[in-house]
Amino acid sequence: MVRPFRWDSERRVLQLLDQRRLPFEKVWIECARADEVANAIRDMAIRGAPAIGIAAAYAVVLGFARGADSGTEAGRFDRLAAALLNTRPTAVNLRAALTRMRSRLESVLSAPAADLLGELEVEADRIAAEDLAANRRLGALGAGLLSPADRAARILTHCNAGSLATSGYGTALGIVRAIAESGRPVEVFAPETRPYLQGARLTAWELKEDGIPVTLVTDGMVGSLLAGARMDAVVVGADRIAANGDSANKIGTYQAAVLAKEHGVPFVVAAPFSSVDLETPTGAEIPIEQRDPEEIVKIAGTRIAPEGVRVWNPAFDVTPARYITAIVTERGVARPPFPASLGDLATLHA
């Protein structure tokens, strides 16, 4: 299990594993300023909803540790938060982490003797630690849903919802890891996930590193795979889950959900509760990030499409709640009707 970031508390520097270079090179980017973290998030050197929330929390620490600012502490925070929120608008974890950092800042400002920078660093550390604990907890809960007695569990996933997308361990792949750690056999089928190939480059690499059997397929093979193979579940992550259960995840997830329902295969969303946005009523209100057309027309820097062709490149799609069998969080497993079950999880742990 690899972690996608390293925080150097002595130097107050955030190191990010450049996921654009995987699986061929392990290159760490050193960020000493908040804008460097923002650029790394925007350019997908670090990606995955929980991971970018954690990176943003440390970016706040860097923003207060370095750089002159003639305004108030609250004003400085607002400028940092605005820049970070503009990097990847779909993932709600980014906003949730910044909300927590603002709350910690406000509590420090009301206690003049407190160490502002130290308190912000403590909160960022806590966000990272809580995410890792949440991944392990939801992994265990999800593993309990998938337990064929006579053979290996067979799971189809999409994109990368593993340790690289979180503080470590993973959400969808956290469930896979929990099954493997229990001693039960498990195998994963990973679509390549066009256009950025997170499945081929990251999920396949993570699982291979862990010694968990993985089979790579193209995105267009998912229907045939679900029709012809004995699949126990489709398990994916989420960047934002609306109050009604609609879930945004990497583009291509929606079609996998429709195909899973057609073939009677359970479709499971795995995410920390910080990905649940009860203030967003339905998936129609989730902002969908539009990305650079170059991601479509090139693969590894090589052009594959004609010059000047028009490109539509949404980073995410929304799976309607009617296609989702269960939403697994560290607080518990939500089932339809999701407005009630997600609301119960929020209330029970308030």
mmCIF file of C-alpha atoms in Angstrom:
data_model
loop_
_atom_site.group_PDB
_atom_site.id
_atom_site.type_symbol
_atom_site.label_atom_id
_atom_site.label_comp_id
_atom_site.label_asym_id
_atom_site.label_seq_id
_atom_site.Cartn_x
_atom_site.Cartn_y
_atom_site.Cartn_z
ATOM 1 C CA MET A 1 0.000 0.000 0.000
ATOM 2 C CA VAL A 2 1.520 3.284 -1.138
ATOM 3 C CA ARG A 3 0.455 6.672 0.215
ATOM 4 C CA PRO A 4 0.195 9.484 -2.355
ATOM 5 C CA PHE A 5 1.636 12.177 -0.099
ATOM 6 C CA ARG A 6 4.279 12.749 2.579
ATOM 7 C CA TRP A 7 4.172 15.647 5.009
ATOM 8 C CA ASP A 8 7.539 16.856 6.285
ATOM 9 C CA SER A 9 6.621 18.523 9.572
ATOM 10 C CA GLU A 10 10.121 19.798 10.280
ATOM 11 C CA ARG A 11 10.496 21.628 6.972
ATOM 12 C CA ARG A 12 6.747 22.134 6.489
ATOM 13 C CA VAL A 13 6.841 20.785 2.951
ATOM 14 C CA LEU A 14 4.260 18.565 1.234
ATOM 15 C CA GLN A 15 5.618 15.866 -1.057
ATOM 16 C CA LEU A 16 3.207 14.443 -3.638
ATOM 17 C CA LEU A 17 3.681 11.246 -5.620
ATOM 18 C CA ASP A 18 3.256 12.365 -9.232
ATOM 19 C CA GLN A 19 0.525 10.028 -10.443
ATOM 20 C CA ARG A 20 0.941 11.212 -14.027
ATOM 21 C CA ARG A 21 4.272 9.387 -14.123
ATOM 22 C CA LEU A 22 3.018 6.048 -12.828
ATOM 23 C CA PRO A 23 3.403 3.135 -13.397
ATOM 24 C CA PHE A 24 6.775 3.732 -15.038
ATOM 25 C CA GLU A 25 8.396 6.146 -12.589
ATOM 26 C CA LYS A 26 8.001 7.042 -8.921
ATOM 27 C CA VAL A 27 8.615 10.781 -8.850
ATOM 28 C CA TRP A 28 7.871 12.953 -5.821
ATOM 29 C CA ILE A 29 6.936 16.611 -6.278
ATOM 30 C CA GLU A 30 7.968 18.879 -3.417
ATOM 31 C CA CYS A 31 5.475 21.653 -2.652
ATOM 32 C CA ALA A 32 6.563 24.480 -0.365
ATOM 33 C CA ARG A 33 3.751 26.891 -1.302
ATOM 34 C CA ALA A 34 -0.030 26.640 -1.484
ATOM 35 C CA ASP A 35 -0.129 27.551 -5.179
ATOM 36 C CA GLU A 36 2.179 24.617 -5.968
ATOM 37 C CA VAL A 37 -0.308 22.267 -4.317
ATOM 38 C CA ALA A 38 -3.171 23.895 -6.220
ATOM 39 C CA ASN A 39 -1.347 23.348 -9.492
ATOM 40 C CA ALA A 40 -0.649 19.708 -8.607
ATOM 41 C CA ILE A 41 -4.348 19.141 -7.901
ATOM 42 C CA ARG A 42 -5.471 20.899 -11.080
ATOM 43 C CA ASP A 43 -2.958 18.997 -13.235
ATOM 44 C CA MET A 44 -3.835 15.650 -11.569
ATOM 45 C CA ALA A 45 -0.392 14.994 -10.166
ATOM 46 C CA ILE A 46 -2.496 14.115 -7.127
ATOM 47 C CA ARG A 47 -6.082 12.988 -7.677
ATOM 48 C CA GLY A 48 -8.928 11.179 -5.988
ATOM 49 C CA ALA A 49 -11.512 13.045 -3.923
ATOM 50 C CA PRO A 50 -10.205 12.194 -0.423
ATOM 51 C CA ALA A 51 -6.564 12.734 -1.435
ATOM 52 C CA ILE A 52 -7.138 16.191 -2.898
ATOM 53 C CA GLY A 53 -9.063 17.193 0.217
ATOM 54 C CA ILE A 54 -6.067 16.206 2.348
ATOM 55 C CA ALA A 55 -3.666 17.996 -0.004
ATOM 56 C CA ALA A 56 -5.798 21.139 0.237
ATOM 57 C CA ALA A 57 -5.679 20.995 4.036
ATOM 58 C CA TYR A 58 -1.883 20.937 3.968
ATOM 59 C CA ALA A 59 -1.926 23.701 1.343
ATOM 60 C CA VAL A 60 -3.631 25.911 3.922
ATOM 61 C CA VAL A 61 -0.767 25.223 6.328
ATOM 62 C CA LEU A 62 1.723 26.167 3.605
ATOM 63 C CA GLY A 63 -0.245 29.305 2.823
ATOM 64 C CA PHE A 64 0.089 30.488 6.405
ATOM 65 C CA ALA A 65 3.680 29.305 6.761
ATOM 66 C CA ARG A 66 5.013 31.187 3.741
ATOM 67 C CA GLY A 67 4.248 34.316 1.815
ATOM 68 C CA ALA A 68 3.522 37.871 2.845
ATOM 69 C CA ASP A 69 -0.094 38.912 3.227
ATOM 70 C CA SER A 70 -1.125 42.325 4.478
ATOM 71 C CA GLY A 71 -4.706 41.297 5.205
ATOM 72 C CA THR A 72 -6.304 39.550 8.153
ATOM 73 C CA GLU A 73 -5.895 35.845 8.827
ATOM 74 C CA ALA A 74 -9.521 35.288 7.804
ATOM 75 C CA GLY A 75 -8.948 37.157 4.573
ATOM 76 C CA ARG A 76 -5.831 35.156 3.816
ATOM 77 C CA PHE A 77 -7.749 31.943 4.377
ATOM 78 C CA ASP A 78 -10.560 33.050 2.062
ATOM 79 C CA ARG A 79 -8.080 33.734 -0.741
ATOM 80 C CA LEU A 80 -6.385 30.371 -0.240
ATOM 81 C CA ALA A 81 -9.701 28.519 -0.135
ATOM 82 C CA ALA A 82 -11.026 30.220 -3.270
ATOM 83 C CA ALA A 83 -7.924 29.262 -5.252
ATOM 84 C CA LEU A 84 -8.046 25.661 -4.055
ATOM 85 C CA LEU A 85 -11.796 25.225 -4.626
ATOM 86 C CA ASN A 86 -11.391 26.286 -8.250
ATOM 87 C CA THR A 87 -8.969 23.453 -9.020
ATOM 88 C CA ARG A 88 -11.429 20.498 -9.093
ATOM 89 C CA PRO A 89 -15.053 21.553 -8.524
ATOM 90 C CA THR A 90 -16.781 18.153 -8.484
ATOM 91 C CA ALA A 91 -15.157 16.536 -5.445
ATOM 92 C CA VAL A 92 -16.936 17.675 -2.287
ATOM 93 C CA ASN A 93 -14.097 16.399 -0.055
ATOM 94 C CA LEU A 94 -12.087 19.446 -1.077
ATOM 95 C CA ARG A 95 -14.744 21.764 0.330
ATOM 96 C CA ALA A 96 -15.230 19.604 3.415
ATOM 97 C CA ALA A 97 -11.521 19.697 4.269
ATOM 98 C CA LEU A 98 -11.353 23.466 3.830
ATOM 99 C CA THR A 99 -14.445 23.902 6.022
ATOM 100 C CA ARG A 100 -12.678 22.006 8.776
ATOM 101 C CA MET A 101 -9.523 24.070 8.361
ATOM 102 C CA ARG A 102 -11.540 27.279 8.588
ATOM 103 C CA SER A 103 -13.236 26.072 11.779
ATOM 104 C CA ARG A 104 -9.839 25.337 13.308
ATOM 105 C CA LEU A 105 -8.570 28.774 12.265
ATOM 106 C CA GLU A 106 -11.558 30.483 13.872
ATOM 107 C CA SER A 107 -11.065 28.568 17.111
ATOM 108 C CA VAL A 108 -7.398 29.590 17.201
ATOM 109 C CA LEU A 109 -8.166 33.248 16.542
ATOM 110 C CA SER A 110 -10.436 33.288 19.584
ATOM 111 C CA ALA A 111 -7.544 32.019 21.758
ATOM 112 C CA PRO A 112 -4.699 34.565 21.388
ATOM 113 C CA ALA A 113 -2.094 32.397 23.103
ATOM 114 C CA ALA A 114 -2.581 29.517 20.654
ATOM 115 C CA ASP A 115 -0.008 28.562 18.012
ATOM 116 C CA LEU A 116 -1.947 29.296 14.796
ATOM 117 C CA LEU A 117 0.357 27.457 12.422
ATOM 118 C CA GLY A 118 0.762 24.485 14.738
ATOM 119 C CA GLU A 119 -2.988 24.156 15.209
ATOM 120 C CA LEU A 120 -3.618 24.232 11.456
ATOM 121 C CA GLU A 121 -0.984 21.527 10.982
ATOM 122 C CA VAL A 122 -2.605 19.387 13.674
ATOM 123 C CA GLU A 123 -5.962 19.678 11.900
ATOM 124 C CA ALA A 124 -4.482 18.691 8.536
ATOM 125 C CA ASP A 125 -2.804 15.678 10.169
ATOM 126 C CA ARG A 126 -6.122 14.749 11.752
ATOM 127 C CA ILE A 127 -7.978 14.937 8.424
ATOM 128 C CA ALA A 128 -5.412 12.582 6.878
ATOM 129 C CA ALA A 129 -5.496 10.140 9.806
ATOM 130 C CA GLU A 130 -9.296 10.086 9.936
ATOM 131 C CA ASP A 131 -9.489 9.334 6.220
ATOM 132 C CA LEU A 132 -7.164 6.354 6.599
ATOM 133 C CA ALA A 133 -9.249 5.029 9.500
ATOM 134 C CA ALA A 134 -12.445 5.592 7.499
ATOM 135 C CA ASN A 135 -11.035 3.638 4.560
ATOM 136 C CA ARG A 136 -10.194 0.667 6.746
ATOM 137 C CA ARG A 137 -13.605 0.738 8.420
ATOM 138 C CA LEU A 138 -15.591 0.985 5.191
ATOM 139 C CA GLY A 139 -13.352 -1.657 3.654
ATOM 140 C CA ALA A 140 -14.295 -4.087 6.413
ATOM 141 C CA LEU A 141 -17.987 -3.260 6.076
ATOM 142 C CA GLY A 142 -17.889 -3.681 2.319
ATOM 143 C CA ALA A 143 -15.989 -6.946 2.520
ATOM 144 C CA GLY A 144 -18.819 -8.350 4.598
ATOM 145 C CA LEU A 145 -21.201 -7.795 1.677
ATOM 146 C CA LEU A 146 -19.118 -9.863 -0.757
ATOM 147 C CA SER A 147 -18.327 -13.333 0.452
ATOM 148 C CA PRO A 148 -18.876 -16.211 -1.982
ATOM 149 C CA ALA A 149 -18.059 -19.364 -0.069
ATOM 150 C CA ASP A 150 -16.939 -21.581 -2.926
ATOM 151 C CA ARG A 151 -14.647 -19.373 -4.996
ATOM 152 C CA ALA A 152 -12.812 -16.098 -5.270
ATOM 153 C CA ALA A 153 -14.866 -12.920 -5.125
ATOM 154 C CA ARG A 154 -14.875 -11.307 -8.572
ATOM 155 C CA ILE A 155 -15.153 -7.529 -8.596
ATOM 156 C CA LEU A 156 -15.323 -5.040 -11.432
ATOM 157 C CA THR A 157 -14.208 -1.520 -10.553
ATOM 158 C CA HIS A 158 -13.733 1.694 -12.526
ATOM 159 C CA CYS A 159 -11.032 4.378 -12.385
ATOM 160 C CA ASN A 160 -8.813 4.297 -9.285
ATOM 161 C CA ALA A 161 -10.374 4.390 -5.831
ATOM 162 C CA GLY A 162 -7.383 2.897 -4.068
ATOM 163 C CA SER A 163 -4.607 4.044 -1.792
ATOM 164 C CA LEU A 164 -3.435 6.512 -4.442
ATOM 165 C CA ALA A 165 -6.792 8.305 -4.313
ATOM 166 C CA THR A 166 -6.964 8.566 -0.527
ATOM 167 C CA SER A 167 -4.692 8.832 2.501
ATOM 168 C CA GLY A 168 -3.902 5.157 1.922
ATOM 169 C CA TYR A 169 -5.761 1.810 1.693
ATOM 170 C CA GLY A 170 -8.569 3.066 -0.539
ATOM 171 C CA THR A 171 -12.347 2.979 -0.801
ATOM 172 C CA ALA A 172 -13.398 0.608 -3.587
ATOM 173 C CA LEU A 173 -9.976 -1.023 -3.426
ATOM 174 C CA GLY A 174 -10.176 -0.800 0.368
ATOM 175 C CA ILE A 175 -12.983 -3.353 0.134
ATOM 176 C CA VAL A 176 -10.795 -5.504 -2.113
ATOM 177 C CA ARG A 177 -7.870 -5.218 0.316
ATOM 178 C CA ALA A 178 -10.092 -6.098 3.280
ATOM 179 C CA ILE A 179 -11.260 -9.259 1.528
ATOM 180 C CA ALA A 180 -7.660 -10.230 0.756
ATOM 181 C CA GLU A 181 -6.526 -9.484 4.318
ATOM 182 C CA SER A 182 -9.263 -11.755 5.677
ATOM 183 C CA GLY A 183 -7.644 -14.654 3.817
ATOM 184 C CA ARG A 184 -10.411 -14.996 1.231
ATOM 185 C CA PRO A 185 -9.460 -15.016 -2.452
ATOM 186 C CA VAL A 186 -10.454 -12.037 -4.580
ATOM 187 C CA GLU A 187 -9.810 -10.954 -8.149
ATOM 188 C CA VAL A 188 -10.449 -7.623 -9.815
ATOM 189 C CA PHE A 189 -11.332 -6.579 -13.345
ATOM 190 C CA ALA A 190 -10.187 -3.029 -14.093
ATOM 191 C CA PRO A 191 -11.304 -1.075 -17.163
ATOM 192 C CA GLU A 192 -8.524 1.165 -18.459
ATOM 193 C CA THR A 193 -10.614 4.316 -17.781
ATOM 194 C CA ARG A 194 -10.223 6.620 -20.741
ATOM 195 C CA PRO A 195 -9.136 9.297 -21.258
ATOM 196 C CA TYR A 196 -6.606 9.525 -18.398
ATOM 197 C CA LEU A 197 -6.134 5.758 -17.987
ATOM 198 C CA GLN A 198 -6.322 5.667 -14.192
ATOM 199 C CA GLY A 199 -7.455 2.048 -14.336
ATOM 200 C CA ALA A 200 -4.623 0.898 -16.564
ATOM 201 C CA ARG A 201 -1.894 3.029 -15.007
ATOM 202 C CA LEU A 202 -2.922 3.158 -11.335
ATOM 203 C CA THR A 203 -5.442 0.489 -10.311
ATOM 204 C CA ALA A 204 -3.642 -2.283 -12.182
ATOM 205 C CA TRP A 205 -0.326 -1.113 -10.722
ATOM 206 C CA GLU A 206 -1.629 -0.906 -7.126
ATOM 207 C CA LEU A 207 -3.161 -4.358 -7.206
ATOM 208 C CA LYS A 208 -0.172 -5.914 -8.911
ATOM 209 C CA GLU A 209 2.088 -4.382 -6.233
ATOM 210 C CA ASP A 210 -0.142 -5.940 -3.546
ATOM 211 C CA GLY A 211 -0.192 -9.343 -5.241
ATOM 212 C CA ILE A 212 -3.970 -9.210 -5.802
ATOM 213 C CA PRO A 213 -5.022 -10.784 -9.130
ATOM 214 C CA VAL A 214 -6.136 -8.126 -11.611
ATOM 215 C CA THR A 215 -7.283 -8.325 -15.216
ATOM 216 C CA LEU A 216 -7.181 -5.206 -17.368
ATOM 217 C CA VAL A 217 -9.976 -4.631 -19.888
ATOM 218 C CA THR A 218 -10.965 -1.734 -22.126
ATOM 219 C CA ASP A 219 -13.932 0.425 -21.147
ATOM 220 C CA GLY A 220 -15.899 -0.916 -24.108
ATOM 221 C CA MET A 221 -15.620 -4.510 -22.819
ATOM 222 C CA VAL A 222 -17.641 -3.934 -19.635
ATOM 223 C CA GLY A 223 -20.999 -5.025 -21.100
ATOM 224 C CA SER A 224 -19.620 -8.267 -22.498
ATOM 225 C CA LEU A 225 -17.762 -8.943 -19.265
ATOM 226 C CA LEU A 226 -20.875 -8.524 -17.104
ATOM 227 C CA ALA A 227 -22.939 -10.611 -19.502
ATOM 228 C CA GLY A 228 -20.520 -13.494 -19.742
ATOM 229 C CA ALA A 229 -18.551 -13.607 -16.511
ATOM 230 C CA ARG A 230 -19.694 -14.557 -13.036
ATOM 231 C CA MET A 231 -19.218 -11.161 -11.399
ATOM 232 C CA ASP A 232 -20.129 -10.657 -7.742
ATOM 233 C CA ALA A 233 -20.310 -6.861 -7.786
ATOM 234 C CA VAL A 234 -19.273 -3.646 -9.439
ATOM 235 C CA VAL A 235 -17.553 -1.544 -6.751
ATOM 236 C CA VAL A 236 -16.600 2.078 -7.427
ATOM 237 C CA GLY A 237 -15.643 5.195 -5.504
ATOM 238 C CA ALA A 238 -17.351 8.587 -5.566
ATOM 239 C CA ASP A 239 -16.316 12.228 -5.728
ATOM 240 C CA ARG A 240 -19.695 13.452 -4.504
ATOM 241 C CA ILE A 241 -22.877 11.721 -3.352
ATOM 242 C CA ALA A 242 -26.069 13.779 -3.389
ATOM 243 C CA ALA A 243 -28.714 13.591 -0.665
ATOM 244 C CA ASN A 244 -30.887 11.315 -2.814
ATOM 245 C CA GLY A 245 -28.015 8.882 -3.454
ATOM 246 C CA ASP A 246 -27.067 10.020 -6.961
ATOM 247 C CA SER A 247 -23.291 9.599 -7.164
ATOM 248 C CA ALA A 248 -20.654 11.338 -9.281
ATOM 249 C CA ASN A 249 -17.601 9.306 -10.223
ATOM 250 C CA LYS A 250 -15.117 9.122 -13.078
ATOM 251 C CA ILE A 251 -16.671 9.279 -16.539
ATOM 252 C CA GLY A 252 -17.747 5.799 -17.622
ATOM 253 C CA THR A 253 -19.176 4.797 -14.228
ATOM 254 C CA TYR A 254 -22.779 5.485 -15.249
ATOM 255 C CA GLN A 255 -22.683 3.042 -18.161
ATOM 256 C CA ALA A 256 -21.195 0.368 -15.896
ATOM 257 C CA ALA A 257 -24.088 0.881 -13.460
ATOM 258 C CA VAL A 258 -26.719 0.544 -16.194
ATOM 259 C CA LEU A 259 -25.064 -2.615 -17.498
ATOM 260 C CA ALA A 260 -24.768 -4.051 -13.995
ATOM 261 C CA LYS A 261 -28.504 -3.597 -13.426
ATOM 262 C CA GLU A 262 -29.283 -5.179 -16.790
ATOM 263 C CA HIS A 263 -27.287 -8.271 -15.823
ATOM 264 C CA GLY A 264 -28.374 -8.494 -12.189
ATOM 265 C CA VAL A 265 -24.977 -7.599 -10.721
ATOM 266 C CA PRO A 266 -24.945 -5.518 -7.496
ATOM 267 C CA PHE A 267 -23.557 -1.989 -7.955
ATOM 268 C CA VAL A 268 -21.815 -0.688 -4.831
ATOM 269 C CA VAL A 269 -20.466 2.811 -4.175
ATOM 270 C CA ALA A 270 -17.686 3.002 -1.565
ATOM 271 C CA ALA A 271 -16.732 6.395 -0.143
ATOM 272 C CA PRO A 272 -15.980 8.115 3.155
ATOM 273 C CA PHE A 273 -18.942 10.007 4.560
ATOM 274 C CA SER A 274 -17.090 13.234 3.727
ATOM 275 C CA SER A 275 -18.053 12.497 0.096
ATOM 276 C CA VAL A 276 -21.752 12.696 1.004
ATOM 277 C CA ASP A 277 -23.150 16.152 0.299
ATOM 278 C CA LEU A 278 -26.561 16.442 1.937
ATOM 279 C CA GLU A 279 -26.754 20.070 0.811
ATOM 280 C CA THR A 280 -26.930 18.913 -2.813
ATOM 281 C CA PRO A 281 -30.424 17.444 -3.349
ATOM 282 C CA THR A 282 -29.771 15.400 -6.510
ATOM 283 C CA GLY A 283 -27.074 14.616 -9.000
ATOM 284 C CA ALA A 284 -28.431 17.296 -11.331
ATOM 285 C CA GLU A 285 -26.921 19.922 -9.018
ATOM 286 C CA ILE A 286 -23.429 18.356 -8.901
ATOM 287 C CA PRO A 287 -20.967 20.507 -10.883
ATOM 288 C CA ILE A 288 -19.170 18.441 -13.523
ATOM 289 C CA GLU A 289 -15.608 19.434 -14.291
ATOM 290 C CA GLN A 290 -14.753 19.914 -17.961
ATOM 291 C CA ARG A 291 -11.123 19.144 -18.753
ATOM 292 C CA ASP A 292 -8.564 19.923 -21.443
ATOM 293 C CA PRO A 293 -9.382 18.443 -24.886
ATOM 294 C CA GLU A 294 -5.735 17.359 -25.148
ATOM 295 C CA GLU A 295 -6.498 14.490 -22.748
ATOM 296 C CA ILE A 296 -8.796 12.993 -25.418
ATOM 297 C CA VAL A 297 -6.778 13.584 -28.561
ATOM 298 C CA LYS A 298 -3.459 12.409 -27.127
ATOM 299 C CA ILE A 299 -2.261 9.331 -25.251
ATOM 300 C CA ALA A 300 1.111 9.656 -23.491
ATOM 301 C CA GLY A 301 1.847 12.707 -25.597
ATOM 302 C CA THR A 302 1.098 11.011 -28.930
ATOM 303 C CA ARG A 303 -1.761 12.447 -30.975
ATOM 304 C CA ILE A 304 -4.397 9.895 -31.960
ATOM 305 C CA ALA A 305 -7.050 12.191 -33.475
ATOM 306 C CA PRO A 306 -7.123 14.730 -36.317
ATOM 307 C CA GLU A 307 -6.014 18.285 -35.659
ATOM 308 C CA GLY A 308 -8.941 20.620 -34.996
ATOM 309 C CA VAL A 309 -11.513 17.938 -34.135
ATOM 310 C CA ARG A 310 -14.105 19.070 -31.574
ATOM 311 C CA VAL A 311 -13.828 17.411 -28.147
ATOM 312 C CA TRP A 312 -16.232 16.962 -25.223
ATOM 313 C CA ASN A 313 -14.320 15.953 -22.096
ATOM 314 C CA PRO A 314 -16.336 15.826 -18.852
ATOM 315 C CA ALA A 315 -14.240 14.321 -16.066
ATOM 316 C CA PHE A 316 -17.209 12.720 -14.297
ATOM 317 C CA ASP A 317 -20.695 11.370 -14.835
ATOM 318 C CA VAL A 318 -23.546 10.902 -12.366
ATOM 319 C CA THR A 319 -25.044 7.494 -11.626
ATOM 320 C CA PRO A 320 -28.711 7.837 -10.617
ATOM 321 C CA ALA A 321 -29.561 6.304 -7.260
ATOM 322 C CA ARG A 322 -31.944 3.795 -8.865
ATOM 323 C CA TYR A 323 -28.934 1.879 -10.207
ATOM 324 C CA ILE A 324 -27.095 1.740 -6.869
ATOM 325 C CA THR A 325 -27.488 -1.291 -4.601
ATOM 326 C CA ALA A 326 -25.629 0.095 -1.586
ATOM 327 C CA ILE A 327 -23.411 2.984 -0.514
ATOM 328 C CA VAL A 328 -20.684 1.851 1.889
ATOM 329 C CA THR A 329 -19.213 4.459 4.250
ATOM 330 C CA GLU A 330 -17.251 4.206 7.477
ATOM 331 C CA ARG A 331 -20.453 5.121 9.329
ATOM 332 C CA GLY A 332 -22.391 2.199 7.927
ATOM 333 C CA VAL A 333 -24.011 0.855 4.783
ATOM 334 C CA ALA A 334 -26.796 2.935 3.234
ATOM 335 C CA ARG A 335 -29.451 1.225 1.121
ATOM 336 C CA PRO A 336 -32.464 2.509 -0.796
ATOM 337 C CA PRO A 337 -34.290 4.722 -0.104
ATOM 338 C CA PHE A 338 -31.087 6.728 0.184
ATOM 339 C CA PRO A 339 -32.565 10.033 1.412
ATOM 340 C CA ALA A 340 -33.619 8.195 4.580
ATOM 341 C CA SER A 341 -30.583 5.935 5.036
ATOM 342 C CA LEU A 342 -27.980 8.641 4.326
ATOM 343 C CA GLY A 343 -29.885 11.015 6.593
ATOM 344 C CA ASP A 344 -29.879 8.404 9.347
ATOM 345 C CA LEU A 345 -26.096 7.966 9.053
ATOM 346 C CA ALA A 346 -25.635 11.719 9.264
ATOM 347 C CA THR A 347 -27.904 12.045 12.311
ATOM 348 C CA LEU A 348 -26.528 9.067 14.206
ATOM 349 C CA HIS A 349 -22.967 10.374 13.993
ATOM 350 C CA ALA A 350 -23.629 14.106 14.307
#
